[in-house]
Short mmCIF file of C-alpha atoms in Angstrom, two decimals:
data_model
loop_
_atom_site.label_atom_id
_atom_site.label_comp_id
_atom_site.label_asym_id
_atom_site.label_seq_id
_atom_site.Cartn_x
_atom_site.Cartn_y
_atom_site.Cartn_z
CA MET A 6 -23.52 -6.60 -29.28
CA GLU A 7 -23.35 -9.58 -26.92
CA LYS A 8 -24.25 -8.85 -23.31
CA ALA A 9 -21.54 -9.46 -20.69
CA THR A 10 -22.48 -11.86 -17.96
CA PHE A 11 -20.85 -13.26 -14.81
CA GLU A 12 -19.65 -16.24 -16.91
CA ASP A 13 -17.48 -14.04 -19.16
CA LYS A 14 -13.76 -14.50 -18.77
CA PRO A 15 -11.05 -12.04 -19.68
CA SER A 16 -9.38 -12.79 -23.04
CA ALA A 17 -6.61 -11.24 -25.00
CA VAL A 18 -7.54 -8.60 -27.57
CA GLU A 19 -7.31 -10.04 -31.03
CA PRO A 20 -6.15 -7.90 -33.95
CA SER A 21 -9.62 -8.25 -35.47
CA THR A 22 -11.42 -6.97 -32.33
CA VAL A 23 -14.36 -4.72 -33.21
CA TYR A 24 -14.84 -1.95 -30.68
CA ALA A 25 -18.30 -0.67 -29.83
CA ALA A 26 -17.28 2.65 -31.46
CA ASP A 27 -17.52 0.83 -34.82
CA VAL A 28 -21.20 0.04 -34.34
CA ASP A 29 -23.52 2.01 -36.60
CA GLU A 30 -25.60 4.25 -34.30
CA ASP A 31 -28.63 4.00 -36.54
CA SER A 32 -28.70 0.23 -36.12
CA VAL A 33 -29.14 0.46 -32.41
CA SER A 34 -32.58 0.11 -30.91
CA PRO A 35 -32.23 0.73 -27.18
CA THR A 36 -35.08 0.46 -24.80
CA PRO A 37 -36.65 3.94 -24.81
CA LEU A 38 -36.17 5.84 -21.60
CA LYS A 39 -39.04 7.51 -19.84
CA ASP A 40 -37.73 10.95 -20.60
CA THR A 41 -39.34 13.62 -22.67
CA GLU A 42 -36.28 15.67 -23.55
CA LYS A 43 -35.83 15.94 -27.30
CA GLY A 44 -33.10 13.64 -28.64
CA THR A 45 -32.73 11.65 -25.43
CA GLU A 46 -33.28 8.22 -27.07
CA LYS A 47 -30.72 8.92 -29.79
CA ASN A 48 -28.19 10.20 -27.30
CA THR A 49 -28.77 7.13 -25.07
CA ALA A 50 -28.12 4.91 -28.06
CA TYR A 51 -24.81 6.61 -28.58
CA VAL A 52 -23.83 6.20 -24.88
CA ARG A 53 -24.81 2.56 -24.98
CA THR A 54 -22.78 1.60 -28.08
CA HIS A 55 -19.85 3.97 -28.49
CA ASP A 56 -16.60 3.75 -26.54
CA VAL A 57 -15.81 6.88 -24.59
CA PHE A 58 -12.30 6.99 -26.08
CA GLU A 59 -11.36 5.46 -29.43
CA VAL A 60 -7.95 4.13 -30.25
CA ASN A 61 -6.33 7.28 -31.63
CA GLU A 62 -2.64 7.67 -32.56
CA SER A 63 -2.90 11.44 -33.38
CA GLY A 64 -3.45 12.59 -29.82
CA PRO A 65 -3.03 11.52 -26.18
CA ASP A 66 -3.33 7.78 -25.61
CA PHE A 67 -6.62 7.46 -23.79
CA ARG A 68 -6.66 3.66 -24.23
CA GLY A 69 -3.23 2.84 -22.84
CA VAL A 70 -3.81 1.43 -19.33
CA SER A 71 -2.54 -2.10 -19.02
CA TRP A 72 -4.07 -4.87 -16.88
CA PHE A 73 -1.48 -4.44 -14.13
CA GLY A 74 -1.74 -0.61 -14.44
CA ALA A 75 -5.46 -1.01 -13.86
CA VAL A 76 -4.86 -3.18 -10.79
CA VAL A 77 -2.61 -0.46 -9.35
CA LEU A 78 -4.98 2.39 -10.12
CA LEU A 79 -7.97 0.55 -8.66
CA THR A 80 -6.05 -0.47 -5.54
CA LYS A 81 -4.69 3.07 -4.87
CA GLN A 82 -8.20 4.45 -5.10
CA GLN A 83 -9.26 1.86 -2.53
CA ILE A 84 -6.29 1.86 -0.12
CA GLY A 85 -5.10 4.92 1.78
CA LEU A 86 -4.40 5.92 5.39
CA GLY A 87 -8.11 5.42 5.97
CA VAL A 88 -7.29 1.73 6.53
CA LEU A 89 -5.93 2.82 9.92
CA SER A 90 -9.47 3.94 10.94
CA LEU A 91 -10.60 0.35 10.93
CA PRO A 92 -9.05 -0.59 14.33
CA LYS A 93 -11.45 2.11 15.75
CA VAL A 94 -14.29 0.18 14.21
CA LEU A 95 -13.28 -2.93 16.14
CA ASN A 96 -12.82 -0.91 19.32
CA THR A 97 -16.27 0.65 18.91
CA LEU A 98 -18.29 -2.37 17.80
CA GLY A 99 -16.21 -5.11 19.28
CA MET A 100 -14.15 -7.79 17.55
CA VAL A 101 -16.97 -10.02 16.38
CA PRO A 102 -19.52 -7.60 14.99
CA GLY A 103 -16.72 -5.32 13.71
CA MET A 104 -15.07 -8.05 11.68
CA LEU A 105 -18.41 -9.37 10.42
CA ILE A 106 -19.34 -5.89 9.16
CA ILE A 107 -15.98 -5.46 7.43
CA LEU A 108 -16.34 -8.79 5.65
CA PHE A 109 -19.97 -8.18 4.79
CA ILE A 110 -19.39 -4.74 3.28
CA ALA A 111 -16.28 -6.20 1.54
CA ALA A 112 -18.44 -8.93 -0.09
CA MET A 113 -21.04 -6.46 -1.27
CA ALA A 114 -18.47 -3.96 -2.55
CA THR A 115 -16.63 -6.69 -4.42
CA PHE A 116 -19.81 -7.94 -6.03
CA GLY A 117 -20.80 -4.41 -6.91
CA SER A 118 -17.35 -3.71 -8.41
CA VAL A 119 -17.70 -6.78 -10.72
CA VAL A 120 -21.26 -5.59 -11.72
CA ILE A 121 -19.82 -2.21 -12.59
CA GLY A 122 -17.42 -3.88 -15.06
CA LYS A 123 -20.18 -5.94 -16.62
CA PHE A 124 -22.41 -2.91 -17.01
CA GLY A 125 -19.46 -1.12 -18.65
CA GLN A 126 -19.04 -3.96 -21.09
CA ASN A 127 -22.78 -3.94 -21.97
CA HIS A 128 -22.74 -0.08 -22.37
CA PRO A 129 -19.21 0.86 -23.61
CA GLY A 130 -20.04 4.61 -23.68
CA VAL A 131 -20.35 4.72 -19.92
CA HIS A 132 -17.55 6.84 -18.47
CA THR A 133 -18.74 7.74 -14.97
CA MET A 134 -21.70 7.13 -12.73
CA GLY A 135 -23.33 10.13 -14.50
CA ASP A 136 -23.63 8.06 -17.72
CA VAL A 137 -25.05 5.15 -15.61
CA GLY A 138 -27.70 7.50 -14.28
CA PHE A 139 -28.44 8.71 -17.85
CA ILE A 140 -29.06 5.15 -19.16
CA ILE A 141 -31.15 4.12 -16.15
CA ALA A 142 -33.10 7.33 -15.40
CA GLY A 143 -32.50 9.84 -18.22
CA VAL A 144 -31.40 13.41 -17.63
CA PHE A 145 -32.41 13.45 -13.97
CA GLY A 146 -30.24 10.39 -13.24
CA ARG A 147 -27.34 11.83 -15.15
CA GLU A 148 -27.32 15.01 -13.05
CA LEU A 149 -27.88 13.27 -9.73
CA PHE A 150 -25.38 10.47 -10.18
CA GLY A 151 -22.86 12.59 -12.15
CA TRP A 152 -22.63 15.52 -9.77
CA GLY A 153 -22.81 13.22 -6.80
CA PHE A 154 -19.72 11.43 -8.18
CA TRP A 155 -18.03 14.77 -8.81
CA LEU A 156 -18.72 15.94 -5.24
CA LEU A 157 -17.36 12.73 -3.70
CA GLU A 158 -14.13 12.96 -5.75
CA CYS A 159 -13.64 16.65 -5.01
CA PHE A 160 -14.20 16.19 -1.28
CA SER A 161 -11.84 13.19 -1.27
CA ALA A 162 -9.19 15.32 -3.02
CA ALA A 163 -9.72 18.13 -0.45
CA SER A 164 -9.37 15.56 2.34
CA GLY A 165 -6.08 14.47 0.75
CA ILE A 166 -4.85 18.08 0.67
CA LEU A 167 -5.54 18.34 4.44
CA ALA A 168 -3.98 14.92 5.14
CA THR A 169 -0.80 16.06 3.40
CA SER A 170 -0.74 19.31 5.50
CA ILE A 171 -1.14 17.15 8.64
CA ALA A 172 1.90 15.07 7.54
CA LEU A 173 4.00 18.14 6.93
CA ASN A 174 3.00 19.66 10.24
CA ALA A 175 3.88 16.38 12.05
CA ILE A 176 7.24 16.02 10.38
CA SER A 177 8.25 19.68 10.89
CA ASP A 178 6.80 20.12 14.43
CA HIS A 179 4.47 22.72 12.93
CA GLY A 180 7.34 24.51 11.22
CA THR A 181 5.15 27.17 9.60
CA CYS A 182 1.50 28.31 9.25
CA THR A 183 -0.75 25.41 8.24
CA ILE A 184 -2.17 27.39 5.35
CA VAL A 185 1.28 27.34 3.72
CA PHE A 186 1.39 23.54 3.87
CA VAL A 187 -2.16 23.42 2.48
CA VAL A 188 -1.17 25.64 -0.49
CA VAL A 189 1.94 23.57 -1.15
CA ALA A 190 -0.14 20.35 -1.10
CA ALA A 191 -2.79 21.85 -3.40
CA VAL A 192 -0.17 23.01 -5.94
CA VAL A 193 1.63 19.65 -5.99
CA ILE A 194 -1.66 17.76 -6.36
CA GLY A 195 -2.75 20.08 -9.17
CA LEU A 196 0.46 19.52 -11.05
CA GLY A 197 0.31 15.76 -10.52
CA ALA A 198 -3.27 15.62 -11.79
CA SER A 199 -2.55 17.69 -14.96
CA PRO A 200 -1.41 14.89 -17.26
CA ARG A 201 -4.42 13.99 -19.43
CA THR A 202 -4.56 10.22 -19.37
CA PHE A 203 -4.51 7.53 -16.71
CA LYS A 204 -1.62 5.92 -18.60
CA GLN A 205 0.52 8.95 -17.80
CA ILE A 206 -0.37 8.99 -14.07
CA SER A 207 -0.55 5.22 -13.40
CA TRP A 208 3.03 5.31 -12.08
CA LEU A 209 1.74 7.43 -9.28
CA GLY A 210 -0.41 4.48 -8.19
CA TYR A 211 2.79 2.38 -7.88
CA VAL A 212 4.55 5.09 -5.87
CA GLY A 213 1.47 5.62 -3.64
CA ILE A 214 1.01 1.95 -2.78
CA CYS A 215 4.79 1.49 -2.28
CA SER A 216 4.78 4.33 0.30
CA ILE A 217 1.40 3.81 2.02
CA LEU A 218 2.03 0.14 2.76
CA PRO A 219 5.49 0.63 4.51
CA ALA A 220 3.99 3.51 6.49
CA ILE A 221 1.14 1.29 7.64
CA PHE A 222 3.54 -1.55 8.45
CA ILE A 223 5.92 0.76 10.33
CA ALA A 224 3.09 1.90 12.61
CA THR A 225 1.74 -1.64 12.98
CA ILE A 226 5.15 -3.18 13.82
CA ALA A 227 5.97 -0.35 16.19
CA VAL A 228 2.88 -0.86 18.33
CA GLY A 229 3.44 -4.62 18.25
CA VAL A 230 6.95 -4.45 19.69
CA ALA A 231 6.15 -1.75 22.26
CA ASP A 232 5.67 -2.79 25.94
CA ARG A 233 2.47 -0.79 26.16
CA PRO A 234 0.32 1.43 23.93
CA PRO A 235 2.18 4.79 23.62
CA ASN A 236 -1.01 6.67 24.27
CA ALA A 237 -1.97 4.76 27.35
CA PRO A 238 -1.77 6.64 30.72
CA ALA A 239 1.03 5.90 33.20
CA GLY A 240 0.40 3.04 35.54
CA PRO A 241 -2.24 0.29 35.14
CA TYR A 242 -4.34 0.52 31.98
CA ASP A 243 -7.14 -1.35 30.27
CA LYS A 244 -7.13 -1.71 26.46
CA ARG A 245 -10.82 -2.69 26.58
CA LEU A 246 -10.54 -5.60 24.18
CA ARG A 247 -14.14 -6.72 23.82
CA ALA A 248 -15.77 -9.40 21.67
CA ILE A 249 -18.88 -7.19 21.53
CA GLY A 250 -18.57 -3.47 22.20
CA ASP A 251 -20.82 -1.06 23.96
CA CYS A 252 -21.48 2.09 21.97
CA THR A 253 -24.22 4.63 21.17
CA LEU A 254 -26.24 4.44 18.02
CA VAL A 255 -24.37 7.29 16.43
CA GLU A 256 -20.98 5.82 17.36
CA GLY A 257 -22.01 2.49 15.85
CA LEU A 258 -23.25 4.08 12.65
CA GLY A 259 -20.09 6.09 12.44
CA ALA A 260 -18.01 2.92 12.68
CA ILE A 261 -20.07 1.25 9.90
CA ILE A 262 -19.69 4.32 7.68
CA ASN A 263 -15.91 4.20 8.21
CA VAL A 264 -15.86 0.67 6.79
CA LEU A 265 -18.02 1.87 3.89
CA PHE A 266 -15.46 4.69 3.21
CA ALA A 267 -12.73 2.06 3.02
CA TYR A 268 -14.54 0.57 0.02
CA ALA A 269 -15.72 3.84 -1.60
CA GLY A 270 -13.04 3.75 -4.30
CA SER A 271 -15.36 1.80 -6.60
CA ALA A 272 -17.11 5.08 -7.50
CA GLY A 273 -14.02 5.87 -9.67
CA PHE A 274 -13.60 2.49 -11.29
CA LEU A 275 -15.61 3.23 -14.50
CA PRO A 276 -13.24 5.90 -15.80
CA VAL A 277 -10.33 3.45 -15.40
CA ILE A 278 -12.27 0.86 -17.47
CA SER A 279 -12.78 3.48 -20.22
CA GLU A 280 -8.98 3.87 -20.60
CA MET A 281 -7.97 0.23 -20.35
CA ARG A 282 -6.26 -1.28 -23.41
CA ASN A 283 -8.45 -4.38 -22.93
CA PRO A 284 -11.54 -3.59 -20.80
CA LYS A 285 -12.39 -7.33 -20.67
CA GLY A 286 -9.51 -7.76 -18.18
CA TYR A 287 -11.27 -5.51 -15.63
CA THR A 288 -13.00 -8.30 -13.75
CA SER A 289 -9.76 -10.12 -12.83
CA ALA A 290 -8.11 -6.75 -12.13
CA VAL A 291 -10.81 -5.60 -9.70
CA LEU A 292 -10.98 -8.99 -7.96
CA THR A 293 -7.23 -8.73 -7.40
CA CYS A 294 -7.71 -5.26 -6.05
CA GLN A 295 -10.55 -6.18 -3.68
CA LEU A 296 -8.97 -9.38 -2.36
CA PHE A 297 -5.68 -7.59 -1.61
CA SER A 298 -7.48 -4.62 0.01
CA THR A 299 -9.69 -6.80 2.20
CA ALA A 300 -6.73 -8.95 3.36
CA LEU A 301 -4.86 -5.76 4.24
CA TYR A 302 -7.81 -4.22 6.07
CA VAL A 303 -8.50 -7.32 8.16
CA SER A 304 -4.90 -7.95 9.15
CA VAL A 305 -4.05 -4.25 9.97
CA ALA A 306 -7.27 -3.65 11.82
CA SER A 307 -7.02 -6.79 13.98
CA VAL A 308 -3.31 -6.35 14.80
CA LEU A 309 -3.57 -2.64 15.67
CA TRP A 310 -6.71 -3.16 17.70
CA TYR A 311 -5.17 -6.03 19.63
CA TYR A 312 -2.03 -4.03 20.64
CA CYS A 313 -3.65 -0.63 21.18
CA GLY A 314 -7.28 -1.24 22.02
CA GLN A 315 -9.02 1.95 23.02
CA TYR A 316 -5.74 3.89 22.77
CA ILE A 317 -5.72 3.87 18.96
CA ALA A 318 -4.93 7.47 17.95
CA SER A 319 -6.44 9.80 15.42
CA PRO A 320 -4.71 10.54 13.14
CA ALA A 321 -3.94 6.82 13.30
CA LEU A 322 -0.18 7.04 12.56
CA GLY A 323 0.19 8.68 15.97
CA SER A 324 -0.65 5.36 17.64
CA ALA A 325 3.04 4.37 17.81
CA GLY A 326 4.34 7.51 19.53
CA PRO A 327 5.86 10.85 18.38
CA LEU A 328 9.02 9.58 16.72
CA ILE A 329 7.36 6.74 14.82
CA LYS A 330 4.61 9.17 13.85
CA LYS A 331 7.18 11.38 12.14
CA ILE A 332 8.85 8.50 10.41
CA ALA A 333 5.60 6.97 9.21
CA TYR A 334 4.31 10.28 7.95
CA GLY A 335 7.54 10.91 6.12
CA VAL A 336 7.34 7.56 4.33
CA ALA A 337 3.64 8.07 3.61
CA ILE A 338 3.86 11.51 1.93
CA PRO A 339 4.08 10.18 -1.69
CA GLY A 340 1.03 7.99 -1.05
CA LEU A 341 -0.83 10.86 0.64
CA LEU A 342 -0.27 12.86 -2.55
CA ALA A 343 -1.01 10.03 -5.04
CA GLY A 344 -4.56 9.55 -3.71
CA PRO A 345 -5.82 13.04 -4.08
CA ILE A 346 -4.02 13.38 -7.41
CA ILE A 347 -6.15 10.50 -8.78
CA TYR A 348 -9.31 11.97 -7.21
CA ALA A 349 -8.63 15.41 -8.73
CA HIS A 350 -7.90 13.79 -12.06
CA LEU A 351 -11.22 11.88 -11.89
CA SER A 352 -13.24 14.96 -11.11
CA THR A 353 -11.48 16.98 -13.83
CA LYS A 354 -11.93 14.18 -16.43
CA PHE A 355 -15.64 13.97 -15.57
CA CYS A 356 -16.14 17.62 -16.52
CA PHE A 357 -13.70 17.42 -19.45
CA VAL A 358 -15.56 14.48 -21.12
CA ARG A 359 -18.92 16.02 -20.46
CA ILE A 360 -17.88 19.34 -22.14
CA LEU A 361 -16.00 17.97 -25.15
CA ARG A 362 -17.70 14.56 -25.75
CA GLY A 363 -18.73 14.07 -29.38
CA THR A 364 -16.23 16.67 -30.65
CA ARG A 365 -12.78 16.22 -32.14
CA HIS A 366 -11.38 18.28 -29.30
CA LEU A 367 -11.86 15.38 -26.85
CA GLN A 368 -8.91 13.38 -28.20
CA GLU A 369 -6.99 15.92 -30.31
CA SER A 370 -4.48 18.36 -28.84
CA THR A 371 -6.24 21.45 -30.05
CA ALA A 372 -6.27 24.84 -28.39
CA VAL A 373 -9.83 24.18 -27.14
CA HIS A 374 -8.65 20.82 -25.72
CA TRP A 375 -5.77 22.36 -23.76
CA PHE A 376 -7.69 25.42 -22.58
CA THR A 377 -10.55 23.26 -21.34
CA TRP A 378 -8.29 20.73 -19.59
CA LEU A 379 -5.96 23.15 -17.82
CA GLY A 380 -8.78 25.54 -16.96
CA LEU A 381 -10.67 22.69 -15.28
CA ILE A 382 -7.57 21.50 -13.37
CA VAL A 383 -6.99 25.00 -11.89
CA SER A 384 -10.68 25.58 -11.13
CA ILE A 385 -11.19 22.22 -9.38
CA ILE A 386 -8.00 22.43 -7.31
CA ALA A 387 -9.02 25.94 -6.27
CA PHE A 388 -12.45 24.61 -5.29
CA CYS A 389 -10.90 21.74 -3.25
CA PHE A 390 -8.58 24.22 -1.48
CA VAL A 391 -11.43 26.56 -0.61
CA ILE A 392 -13.78 23.90 0.83
CA ALA A 393 -10.91 22.40 2.80
CA GLU A 394 -10.01 25.75 4.32
CA VAL A 395 -13.26 27.68 4.50
CA VAL A 396 -15.71 25.15 5.84
CA PRO A 397 -15.15 25.11 9.64
CA PHE A 398 -16.72 21.63 10.12
CA PHE A 399 -14.94 20.05 7.09
CA ASP A 400 -14.47 16.64 8.76
CA GLU A 401 -18.12 16.39 9.63
CA LEU A 402 -19.19 17.62 6.18
CA ILE A 403 -17.06 15.15 4.26
CA GLY A 404 -18.52 12.51 6.53
CA LEU A 405 -21.99 13.56 5.36
CA VAL A 406 -21.02 13.63 1.69
CA GLY A 407 -19.24 10.34 1.96
CA ALA A 408 -22.04 8.65 3.86
CA VAL A 409 -24.57 9.56 1.19
CA PHE A 410 -22.57 8.99 -1.98
CA ALA A 411 -20.30 6.12 -0.86
CA SER A 412 -23.37 4.05 0.07
CA MET A 413 -24.91 4.96 -3.28
CA PHE A 414 -21.93 4.20 -5.56
CA SER A 415 -20.47 1.21 -3.70
CA ILE A 416 -23.67 -0.70 -2.86
CA LEU A 417 -26.98 0.76 -3.92
CA ILE A 418 -26.34 1.70 -7.52
CA PRO A 419 -24.37 -1.51 -8.43
CA GLY A 420 -27.45 -3.52 -7.34
CA LEU A 421 -29.62 -1.30 -9.50
CA MET A 422 -27.24 -1.67 -12.42
CA TRP A 423 -27.48 -5.48 -12.44
CA LEU A 424 -31.28 -5.40 -12.12
CA TYR A 425 -31.52 -2.90 -14.97
CA ASP A 426 -29.46 -5.10 -17.28
CA ASN A 427 -31.11 -8.36 -16.36
CA HIS A 428 -34.64 -7.95 -15.07
CA ASN A 429 -36.26 -8.44 -18.53
CA GLU A 430 -33.78 -11.05 -19.80
CA LYS A 431 -35.95 -14.11 -18.98
CA PRO A 432 -39.39 -14.81 -17.68
CA ASN A 433 -39.25 -15.43 -13.94
CA GLY A 434 -40.14 -19.07 -14.37
CA SER A 435 -37.20 -19.82 -16.70
CA ARG A 436 -34.47 -18.13 -14.61
CA THR A 437 -31.72 -20.43 -13.39
CA LEU A 438 -31.03 -20.85 -9.73
CA ARG A 439 -27.79 -18.87 -10.17
CA ASN A 440 -29.65 -16.06 -11.83
CA LYS A 441 -32.25 -16.03 -9.01
CA ILE A 442 -29.57 -15.85 -6.38
CA ILE A 443 -27.86 -12.91 -8.10
CA TYR A 444 -31.21 -11.27 -8.50
CA MET A 445 -31.82 -11.51 -4.70
CA ILE A 446 -28.33 -10.32 -3.90
CA SER A 447 -28.80 -7.25 -6.15
CA ALA A 448 -32.18 -6.48 -4.52
CA MET A 449 -30.63 -6.88 -1.09
CA MET A 450 -27.79 -4.49 -2.01
CA MET A 451 -30.32 -1.82 -3.02
CA VAL A 452 -32.08 -2.19 0.37
CA VAL A 453 -28.88 -2.24 2.38
CA GLY A 454 -27.44 0.63 0.39
CA PHE A 455 -30.55 2.70 0.95
CA ALA A 456 -30.54 1.90 4.67
CA LEU A 457 -26.89 2.91 4.99
CA LEU A 458 -27.57 6.13 3.10
CA VAL A 459 -30.38 7.13 5.48
CA LEU A 460 -28.64 6.00 8.65
CA GLY A 461 -25.35 7.51 7.53
CA LEU A 462 -27.06 10.80 6.81
CA TYR A 463 -28.58 10.74 10.26
CA ALA A 464 -25.22 9.95 11.99
CA SER A 465 -23.44 12.66 10.01
CA VAL A 466 -26.06 15.32 10.91
CA GLU A 467 -25.79 14.30 14.61
CA ASN A 468 -21.97 14.56 14.39
CA ILE A 469 -22.27 18.12 12.94
CA LYS A 470 -24.70 19.07 15.70
CA ASN A 471 -22.41 17.57 18.41
CA ALA A 472 -19.40 19.37 17.02
CA PHE A 473 -21.17 22.68 17.23
CA ALA A 474 -22.45 21.90 20.70
CA ALA A 475 -18.99 20.90 21.95
CA GLY A 476 -17.38 24.02 20.46
CA SER A 477 -14.92 21.81 18.52
CA VAL A 478 -15.74 23.45 15.16
CA GLY A 479 -12.62 25.18 13.78
CA SER A 480 -12.20 28.45 12.04
CA PRO A 481 -11.48 29.14 8.32
CA PHE A 482 -7.93 29.75 7.14
CA THR A 483 -6.30 29.02 10.50
CA CYS A 484 -2.56 28.66 11.03
CA ALA A 485 -3.07 26.27 13.99
CA ASP A 486 -1.33 22.92 14.04
CA ASN A 487 -3.66 20.26 12.68
CA SER A 488 -1.39 17.22 13.42
CA LYS A 489 -1.94 16.90 17.13
CA THR A 490 -2.80 13.37 18.06
CA THR A 491 -6.05 12.64 19.79
CA THR A 492 -7.85 9.40 20.83
CA SER A 493 -11.41 10.63 20.07
CA TYR A 494 -13.58 8.84 17.58
CA ILE A 495 -13.96 10.62 14.29
CA ASN A 496 -15.03 9.73 10.79
CA VAL A 497 -12.19 9.67 8.25
CA THR A 498 -12.09 8.94 4.56
CA SER A 499 -9.64 6.86 2.61
CA THR A 500 -6.95 9.15 1.20
#
């Protein structure tokens, strides 16, 4: 099987295309892993050479995602209302360092996303980051990467459940107990995530993007045409527009982690590749996604920061005043639901494939297939509901989980993936200049990713300590209104 490189270009699938699932397992001689578990080398050979889902007309179509459908699914994982946390980044760090950090992380995340696709082509059996860990580090890597991915997706879905309850509270002026809104959001998200294939839910990506973007533009235009920031005090005010900001270490790290969150969607890109009709089209799809996302991030962040300055609100759609806040949230609700639906689907599919992989039940609509899928959906939505409602410092906790795993999956691990696939390809003396540059970039990404992991962990722990010290930690299962607008700096995830 020919190794994918950065020179590969997408091509149409020919009728004679031979999928990796057609490769004879016994003919594969993978590099043995340093793992002593019985059968590991044989299992690794299977993961390296066999597609996760075969083209199968007797069951659900797990290979039906088109190129444009992939663009939409990738983009919706990346873009959410978290984009409106980026003006806070500019306010905290200042325009110059803030914009440089956005572009720097965007470049690394884009490079990493392309590497993820090349690794998937070289190892067609890779379905999630858990499989990546299995190939690179054996059983330990599978458990660490796999359950880290699962936690990130579950916490993202739980965050989406809360974001939807905030929207419903804002629109209804806290019309009922918040727990009711959380339950409604959880049920709708569970139903939306229940279709078994990405092909069946890809339309939600269209709906999500077509609702999130207008909501963002409504808020952005509203603050642009206003005489003054709606959250500014009466009388003279100072927006504190600074080229270089003055902030504490924890505040600065929190701002950087917010940018990282905006590019954390790449953790869920591998499952989309597994269900693409033509996986070779992934590179152009992900470049389209990342270029569009970055252009949106830069434009929205700079415009909102310029017009609001330090009076940017949190939640961010409150920056344009109470009426516009209601309108924007009303428009955004489909997008608020689409994001967590995809995250819940990803976490469910991870467990589903892990349980049924290698059996006929994975792609055939048997009783075992249905019982496993529906049971996992109910269990995971229940888990997301519980952690969103029971953990009194949920915002700080998801900041911790995101800081650790977003830095791993968006930056650190993609660098490791490229080095794993290429470090033994040529003797150091015969590497081309291009290859050497990519080698250095990959090594740098590992260093930067590890640094962000450690620093993000430190900042998140400090935020939790500060929340307890300030008495701002909430209580479980509260009916209190969670949509009240504040101007305090908090960590938010893309939902």
